[in-house]
mmCIF file of C-alpha atoms in Angstrom:
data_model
loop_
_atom_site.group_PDB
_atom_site.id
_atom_site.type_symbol
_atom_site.label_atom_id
_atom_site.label_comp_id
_atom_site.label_asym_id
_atom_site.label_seq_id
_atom_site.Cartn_x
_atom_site.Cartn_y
_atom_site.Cartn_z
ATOM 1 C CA UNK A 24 -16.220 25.452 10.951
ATOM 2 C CA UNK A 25 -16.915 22.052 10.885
ATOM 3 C CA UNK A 26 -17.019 18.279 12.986
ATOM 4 C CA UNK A 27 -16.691 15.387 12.250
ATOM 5 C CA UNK A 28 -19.314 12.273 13.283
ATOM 6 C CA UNK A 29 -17.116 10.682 16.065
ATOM 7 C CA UNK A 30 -17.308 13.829 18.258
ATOM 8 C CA UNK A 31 -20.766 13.783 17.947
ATOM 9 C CA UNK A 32 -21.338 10.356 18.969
ATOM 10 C CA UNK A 33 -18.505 9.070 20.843
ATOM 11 C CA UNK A 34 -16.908 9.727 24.196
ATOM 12 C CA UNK A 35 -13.856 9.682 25.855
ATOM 13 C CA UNK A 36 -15.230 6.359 27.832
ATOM 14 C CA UNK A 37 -14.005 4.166 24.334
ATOM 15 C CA UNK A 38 -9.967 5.428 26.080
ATOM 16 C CA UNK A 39 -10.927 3.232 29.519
ATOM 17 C CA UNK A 40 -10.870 0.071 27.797
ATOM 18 C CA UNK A 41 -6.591 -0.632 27.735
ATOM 19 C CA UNK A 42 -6.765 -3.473 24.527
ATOM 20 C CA UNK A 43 -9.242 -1.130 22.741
ATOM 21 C CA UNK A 44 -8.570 2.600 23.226
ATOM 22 C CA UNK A 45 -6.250 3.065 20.235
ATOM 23 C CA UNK A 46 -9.262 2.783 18.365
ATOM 24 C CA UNK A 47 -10.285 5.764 19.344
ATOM 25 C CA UNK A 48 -6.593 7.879 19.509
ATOM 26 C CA UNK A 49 -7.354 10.989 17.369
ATOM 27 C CA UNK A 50 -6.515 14.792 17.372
ATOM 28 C CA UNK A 51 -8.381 16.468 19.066
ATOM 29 C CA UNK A 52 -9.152 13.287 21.447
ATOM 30 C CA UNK A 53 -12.674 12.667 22.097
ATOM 31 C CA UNK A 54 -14.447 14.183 25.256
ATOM 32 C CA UNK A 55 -17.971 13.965 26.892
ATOM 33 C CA UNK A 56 -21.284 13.363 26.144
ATOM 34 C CA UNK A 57 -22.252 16.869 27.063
ATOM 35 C CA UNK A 58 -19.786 18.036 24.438
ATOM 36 C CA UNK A 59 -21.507 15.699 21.629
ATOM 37 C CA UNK A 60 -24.535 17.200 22.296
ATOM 38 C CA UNK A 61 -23.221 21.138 21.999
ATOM 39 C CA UNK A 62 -22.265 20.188 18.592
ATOM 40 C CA UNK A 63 -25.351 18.766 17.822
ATOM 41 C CA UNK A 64 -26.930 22.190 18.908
ATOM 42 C CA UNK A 65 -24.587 23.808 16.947
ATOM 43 C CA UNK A 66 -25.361 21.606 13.587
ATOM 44 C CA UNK A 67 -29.075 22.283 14.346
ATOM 45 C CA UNK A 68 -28.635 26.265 14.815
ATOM 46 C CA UNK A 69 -26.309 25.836 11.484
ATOM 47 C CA UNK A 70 -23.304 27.405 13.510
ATOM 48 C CA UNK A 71 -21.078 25.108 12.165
ATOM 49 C CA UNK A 72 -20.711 24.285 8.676
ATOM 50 C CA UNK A 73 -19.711 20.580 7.510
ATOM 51 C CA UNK A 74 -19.666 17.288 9.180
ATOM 52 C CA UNK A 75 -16.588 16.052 7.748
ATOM 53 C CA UNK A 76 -14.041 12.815 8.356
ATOM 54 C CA UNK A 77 -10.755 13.254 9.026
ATOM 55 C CA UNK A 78 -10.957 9.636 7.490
ATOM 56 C CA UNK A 79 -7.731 7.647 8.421
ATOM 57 C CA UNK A 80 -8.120 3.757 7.718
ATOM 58 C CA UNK A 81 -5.444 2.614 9.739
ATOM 59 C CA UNK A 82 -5.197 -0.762 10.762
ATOM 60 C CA UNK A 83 -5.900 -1.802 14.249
ATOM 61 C CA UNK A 84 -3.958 -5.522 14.314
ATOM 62 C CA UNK A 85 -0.777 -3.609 12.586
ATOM 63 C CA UNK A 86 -0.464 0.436 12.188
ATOM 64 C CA UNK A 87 -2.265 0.876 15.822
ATOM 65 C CA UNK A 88 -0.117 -0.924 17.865
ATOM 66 C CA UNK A 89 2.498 0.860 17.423
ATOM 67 C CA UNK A 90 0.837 2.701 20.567
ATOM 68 C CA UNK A 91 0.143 -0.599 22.539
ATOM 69 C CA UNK A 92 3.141 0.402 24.976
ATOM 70 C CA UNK A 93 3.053 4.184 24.316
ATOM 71 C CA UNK A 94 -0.327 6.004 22.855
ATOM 72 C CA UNK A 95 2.320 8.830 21.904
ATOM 73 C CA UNK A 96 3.291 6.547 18.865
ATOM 74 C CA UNK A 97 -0.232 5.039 18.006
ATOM 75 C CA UNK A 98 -1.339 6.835 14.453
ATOM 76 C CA UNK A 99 -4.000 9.285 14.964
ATOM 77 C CA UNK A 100 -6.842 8.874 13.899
ATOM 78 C CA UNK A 101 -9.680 6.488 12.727
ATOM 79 C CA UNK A 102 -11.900 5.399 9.633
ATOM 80 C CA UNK A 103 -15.075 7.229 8.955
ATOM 81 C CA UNK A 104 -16.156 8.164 5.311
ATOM 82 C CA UNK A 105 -18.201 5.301 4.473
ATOM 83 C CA UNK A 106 -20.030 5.940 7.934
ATOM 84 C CA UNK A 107 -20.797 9.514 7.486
ATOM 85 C CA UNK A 108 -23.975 9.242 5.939
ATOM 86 C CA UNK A 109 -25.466 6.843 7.852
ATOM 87 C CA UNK A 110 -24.550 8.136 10.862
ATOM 88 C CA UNK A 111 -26.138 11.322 10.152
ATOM 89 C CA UNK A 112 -29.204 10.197 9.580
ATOM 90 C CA UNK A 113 -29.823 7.859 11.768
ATOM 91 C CA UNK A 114 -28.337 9.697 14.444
ATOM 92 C CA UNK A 115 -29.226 12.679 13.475
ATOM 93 C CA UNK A 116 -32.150 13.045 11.174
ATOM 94 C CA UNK A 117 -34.064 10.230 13.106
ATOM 95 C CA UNK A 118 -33.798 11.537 16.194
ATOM 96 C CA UNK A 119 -34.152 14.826 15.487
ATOM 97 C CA UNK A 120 -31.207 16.420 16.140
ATOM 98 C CA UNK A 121 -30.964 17.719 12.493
ATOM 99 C CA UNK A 122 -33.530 17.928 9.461
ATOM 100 C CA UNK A 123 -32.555 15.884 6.635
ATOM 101 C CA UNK A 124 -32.259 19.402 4.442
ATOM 102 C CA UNK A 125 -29.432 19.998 6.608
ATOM 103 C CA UNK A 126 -28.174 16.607 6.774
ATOM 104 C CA UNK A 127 -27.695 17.481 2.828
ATOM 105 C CA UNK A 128 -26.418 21.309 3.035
ATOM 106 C CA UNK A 129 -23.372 19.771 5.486
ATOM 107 C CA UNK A 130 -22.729 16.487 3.901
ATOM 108 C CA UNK A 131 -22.727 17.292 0.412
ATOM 109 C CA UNK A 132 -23.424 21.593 -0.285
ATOM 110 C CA UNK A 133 -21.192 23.120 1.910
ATOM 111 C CA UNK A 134 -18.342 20.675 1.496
ATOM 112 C CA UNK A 135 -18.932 21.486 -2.347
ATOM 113 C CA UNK A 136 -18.829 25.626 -1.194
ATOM 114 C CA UNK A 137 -16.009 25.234 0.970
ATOM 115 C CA UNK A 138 -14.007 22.875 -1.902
ATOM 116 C CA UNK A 139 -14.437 25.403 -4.117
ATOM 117 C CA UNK A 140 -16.154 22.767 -6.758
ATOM 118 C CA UNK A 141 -20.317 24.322 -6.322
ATOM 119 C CA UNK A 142 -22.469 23.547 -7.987
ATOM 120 C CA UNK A 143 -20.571 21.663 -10.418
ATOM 121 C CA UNK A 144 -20.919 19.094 -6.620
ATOM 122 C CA UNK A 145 -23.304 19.514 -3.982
ATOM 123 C CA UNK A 146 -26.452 20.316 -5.814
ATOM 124 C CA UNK A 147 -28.669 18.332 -8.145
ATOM 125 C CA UNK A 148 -29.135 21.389 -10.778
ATOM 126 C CA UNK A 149 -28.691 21.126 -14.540
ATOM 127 C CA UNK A 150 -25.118 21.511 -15.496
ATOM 128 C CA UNK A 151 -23.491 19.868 -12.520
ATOM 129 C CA UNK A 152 -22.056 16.626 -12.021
ATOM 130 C CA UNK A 153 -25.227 13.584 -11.520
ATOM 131 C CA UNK A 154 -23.558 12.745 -8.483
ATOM 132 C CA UNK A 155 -26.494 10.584 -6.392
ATOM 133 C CA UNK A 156 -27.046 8.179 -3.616
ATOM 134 C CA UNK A 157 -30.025 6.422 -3.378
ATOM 135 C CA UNK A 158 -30.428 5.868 -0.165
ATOM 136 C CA UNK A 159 -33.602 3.855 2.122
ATOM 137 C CA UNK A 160 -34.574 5.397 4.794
ATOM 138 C CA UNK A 161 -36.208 2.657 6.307
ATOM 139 C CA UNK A 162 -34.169 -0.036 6.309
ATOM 140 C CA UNK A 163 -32.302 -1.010 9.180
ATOM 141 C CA UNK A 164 -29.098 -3.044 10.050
ATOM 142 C CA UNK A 165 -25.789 -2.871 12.097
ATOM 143 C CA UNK A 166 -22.938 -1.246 11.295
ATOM 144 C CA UNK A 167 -20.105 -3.586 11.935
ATOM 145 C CA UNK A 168 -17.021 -4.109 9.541
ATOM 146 C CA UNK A 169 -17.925 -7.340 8.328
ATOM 147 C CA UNK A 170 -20.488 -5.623 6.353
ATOM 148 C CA UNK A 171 -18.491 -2.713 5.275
ATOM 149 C CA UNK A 172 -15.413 -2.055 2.563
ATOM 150 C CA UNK A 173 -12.818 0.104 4.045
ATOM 151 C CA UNK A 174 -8.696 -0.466 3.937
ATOM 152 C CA UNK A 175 -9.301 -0.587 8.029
ATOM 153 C CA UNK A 176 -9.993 -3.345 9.706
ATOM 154 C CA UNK A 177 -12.136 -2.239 12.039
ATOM 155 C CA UNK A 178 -15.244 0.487 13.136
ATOM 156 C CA UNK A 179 -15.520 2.991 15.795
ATOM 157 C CA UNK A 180 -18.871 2.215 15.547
ATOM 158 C CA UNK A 181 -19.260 -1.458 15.934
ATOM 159 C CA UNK A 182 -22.245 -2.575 16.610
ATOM 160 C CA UNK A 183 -24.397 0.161 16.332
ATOM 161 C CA UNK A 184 -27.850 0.087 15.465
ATOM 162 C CA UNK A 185 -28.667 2.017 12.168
ATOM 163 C CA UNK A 186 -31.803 3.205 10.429
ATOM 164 C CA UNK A 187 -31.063 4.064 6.863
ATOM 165 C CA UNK A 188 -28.548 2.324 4.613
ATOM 166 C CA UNK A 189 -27.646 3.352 0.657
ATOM 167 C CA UNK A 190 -28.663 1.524 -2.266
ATOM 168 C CA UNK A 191 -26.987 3.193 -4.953
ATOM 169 C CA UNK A 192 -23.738 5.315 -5.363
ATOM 170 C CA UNK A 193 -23.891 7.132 -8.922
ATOM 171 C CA UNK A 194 -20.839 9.048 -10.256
ATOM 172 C CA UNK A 195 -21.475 11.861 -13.225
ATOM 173 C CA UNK A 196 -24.530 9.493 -14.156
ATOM 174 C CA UNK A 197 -22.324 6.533 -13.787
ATOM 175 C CA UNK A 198 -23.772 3.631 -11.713
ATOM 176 C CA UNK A 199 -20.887 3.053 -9.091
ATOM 177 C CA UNK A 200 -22.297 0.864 -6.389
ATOM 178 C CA UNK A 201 -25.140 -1.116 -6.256
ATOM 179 C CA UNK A 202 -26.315 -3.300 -3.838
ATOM 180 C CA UNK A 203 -23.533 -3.624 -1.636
ATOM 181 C CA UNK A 204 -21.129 -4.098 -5.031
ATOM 182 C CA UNK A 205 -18.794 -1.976 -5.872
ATOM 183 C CA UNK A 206 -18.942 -1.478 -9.779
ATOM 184 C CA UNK A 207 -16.708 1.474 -10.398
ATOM 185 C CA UNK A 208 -13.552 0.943 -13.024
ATOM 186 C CA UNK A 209 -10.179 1.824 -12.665
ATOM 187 C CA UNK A 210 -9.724 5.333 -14.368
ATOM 188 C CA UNK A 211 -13.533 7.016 -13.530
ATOM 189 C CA UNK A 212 -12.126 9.312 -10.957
ATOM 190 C CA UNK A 213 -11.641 12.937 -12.101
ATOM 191 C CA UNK A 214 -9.186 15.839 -11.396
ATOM 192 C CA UNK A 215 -11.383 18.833 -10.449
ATOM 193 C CA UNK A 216 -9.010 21.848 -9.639
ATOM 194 C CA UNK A 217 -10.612 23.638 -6.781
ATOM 195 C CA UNK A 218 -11.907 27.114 -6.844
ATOM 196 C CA UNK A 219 -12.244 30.111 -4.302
ATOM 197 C CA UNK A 220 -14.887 28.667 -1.289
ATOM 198 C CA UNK A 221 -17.858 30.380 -2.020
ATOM 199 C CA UNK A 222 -18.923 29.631 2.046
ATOM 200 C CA UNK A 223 -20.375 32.449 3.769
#
């Protein structure tokens, strides 16, 4: 079982504003804030198993308005990988909703198990892939999409206070980001053919 981080922190409220809600059109559709916080429970009991995406960098100006007259034909859907992290810590692991062990076992471990690809991901053991993030837990900013790199051109989850913020992506040893700069080469990504989940 898994969620993903906008049913965990946003509410069906974001559907009230009328220039704004197609934002926030996804499948299922976002509900209330006593809903957010049974998942929550349920990542802190470890009843569910991954905090996934269901990452879909549409474009607000363009791909969203298709829905402007008719949310039937609005995309569904919104952008959310490169906020994942974050969000779970600072929501999560700072407030203590979660530990940061389990912050790792459903961001990175259990996606690995369920993706058939453990441990050569989701573990730092010898043999598998040096996939790392360096990431500061004490520094603090705002999320907003000025500051971020996505195809879409916008955030759920503008403005939002954060505590934590990554310093350094490495790929299979590989220093990919750094800084804010994207250093990766055209070519570095990898076919891995999935295995049976080993998820219990």
């Amino acid at each position: 079982m898994e969620t993903c981080p906008q049913y965990l922190l946003l509410t069906d409220d974001l559907y009230d504003d009328s220039s704004e809600g197609l934002k926030a059109v996804m499948a299922p559709p976002l509900r209330k804030p006593a809903d957010n916080e049974a998942l929550w429970d349920g990542l802190k009991n470890n009843e569910i198993d991954t905090v996934a995406t269901d990452h879909c960098p549409f474009t607000f100006k363009r791909q969203k308005q298709q829905g402007a007259d008719d949310f039937t034909k609005c995309p569904s859907g919104a952008p959310g990988v490169e906020e994942r992290l974050s969000l779970l810590y600072s929501e999560g692991v700072c407030k203590g909703k979660i530990s940061m062990e389990q912050l790792v076992k459903y961001a990175c471990t259990n996606p690995a198990k369920v993706g058939g690809v453990y441990p050569q991901k989701g573990t730092l053991s010898v043999g598998s892939d040096a996939d790392i993030v360096i990431f500061d837990p004490k520094k603090k900013w705002t999320m907003t999409k000025k500051k971020m790199y996505g195809a879409a051109d916008y955030t759920c989850y503008e403005g939002r206070e954060i505590e934590g913020k990554i310093d350094l992506v490495m790929q299979r040893g590989k220093i990919l980001v750094k800084d804010g700069e994207f250093l990766g080469e055209r070519g570095d990504g990898k076919y891995l053919k999935r295995g049976k989940s080993s998820i219990v």
